Amino acid sequence: MCRLEFTFPSEMARVRPVTERVVRACAGAAEAPGPSHEHRLRVVVGEAIANAVRHGNRGVPHRRVRVTAVAGAGEVRVAVRDEGEGFDPGAAPDPTRPDRLRRPGGRGLLLQRRLADVVRHQDGGRRVVLVLRGGPGSREGP
Amino acid sequence: MTLDIGHEEDVTVVAVSGELVVDNRGRLKEAVADRMEAGDRKFIVDFDRTSYIDSAGLGVLVSLAKEVREEGGELRLAGLGDDLRTLFDLTKLDTLFRIADDRSQALAEF
């Protein structure tokens, strides 16, 4: 069982270091640890933090990002909160659509949804809770 | 991230070591742009020694492929391990890029 908590300014340079601290502390706590599980966790957490910094807080440094991670009982649960205006996750366009496939951005949310077992947006999109268990999954929580 | 740029006849091979992420994606873009400026048109990006690509890294590959294509060239990918290959499958970028198992195969097919 481990629990981590970080609060930091909205700077993209923070994304990878914070992500790696979560991965190193939590990757072994799910039922099926290993490179693939670790990779899923790295992508899901990294994309959620990057979205909070870049899209949620729009890179405004005085707006903070808060990350909490709890690992144990065969799962890793990570929450990422920003201080932005929020967004409607249901309105995010599908980046795999033929007319959007050649666009450079817009894939972070899709990767979270495809690689986490649960993705649950709260507080008008300012908070996302991600759950990874051992197996693959891709469902949006209630 | 370290970029190792080499040439095999008329093909430019860019080997990416480490992570291709939001913080360093611009370096890959500059490296390919420099080679395009020098007249190169066939590119292979070799990910055999790449540990991680984030969505910004995927995005720069999409942009580069477009820029190379607009100059009459092509950018292909090689050496993606299972984890990284999954990212291309999930995003359907595997339909946008020609992806070889390794550098040798990519060179043979170019």
Short mmCIF file of C-alpha atoms in Angstrom, two decimals, chain A residues 12-13 16 20 35-36 39 42-43 46-47 54 95-96 101-105 107-108 110-111 114-115, chain B residues 19 21-23 25 51-52 54-56 58-59 62-63 69 83-84 86-87 90-93 95-96:
data_model
loop_
_atom_site.label_atom_id
_atom_site.label_comp_id
_atom_site.label_asym_id
_atom_site.label_seq_id
_atom_site.Cartn_x
_atom_site.Cartn_y
_atom_site.Cartn_z
CA MET A 12 5.12 21.20 -18.69
CA ALA A 13 8.61 20.46 -17.35
CA ARG A 16 7.58 13.70 -16.70
CA GLU A 20 7.83 8.87 -13.04
CA PRO A 35 6.51 -3.62 -18.50
CA SER A 36 3.05 -3.45 -20.08
CA HIS A 39 3.72 1.46 -19.58
CA ARG A 42 3.06 5.92 -17.40
CA VAL A 43 0.89 6.87 -20.38
CA GLY A 46 1.43 11.39 -17.94
CA GLU A 47 -1.39 12.31 -20.30
CA ARG A 54 -1.75 22.53 -20.76
CA PRO A 95 -8.99 11.76 -32.88
CA THR A 96 -9.23 8.48 -34.80
CA LEU A 101 -6.37 11.53 -37.92
CA ARG A 102 -3.78 13.86 -39.48
CA ARG A 103 -4.07 16.47 -36.72
CA PRO A 104 -1.07 16.67 -34.40
CA GLY A 105 -3.01 16.89 -31.13
CA ARG A 107 -4.91 12.00 -28.46
CA GLY A 108 -4.24 12.29 -24.72
CA LEU A 110 -8.23 8.75 -25.95
CA LEU A 111 -5.09 7.06 -24.61
CA ARG A 114 -8.15 3.03 -23.79
CA LEU A 115 -5.42 2.16 -21.31
CA GLU B 19 12.01 9.38 -24.63
CA VAL B 21 8.00 13.68 -25.29
CA VAL B 22 6.58 17.18 -25.14
CA ASP B 23 9.80 18.65 -23.76
CA ARG B 25 9.83 16.86 -29.60
CA SER B 51 11.53 3.84 -24.09
CA TYR B 52 8.52 6.13 -24.24
CA ASP B 54 3.79 10.63 -25.26
CA SER B 55 0.88 12.06 -27.24
CA ALA B 56 2.92 15.16 -28.07
CA LEU B 58 2.98 11.10 -31.61
CA GLY B 59 1.80 14.51 -32.74
CA VAL B 62 2.14 13.26 -37.67
CA SER B 63 3.35 16.80 -38.42
CA ARG B 69 4.98 14.30 -47.88
CA ASP B 83 4.26 -1.15 -25.72
CA LEU B 84 4.97 1.66 -28.15
CA THR B 86 0.13 -0.27 -28.89
CA LEU B 87 -0.02 3.53 -28.90
CA LEU B 90 -5.04 2.60 -30.27
CA THR B 91 -4.79 5.96 -32.02
CA LYS B 92 -5.08 4.37 -35.50
CA LEU B 93 -1.80 6.02 -36.46
CA THR B 95 -3.02 3.37 -40.65
CA LEU B 96 -1.19 6.63 -41.33
#
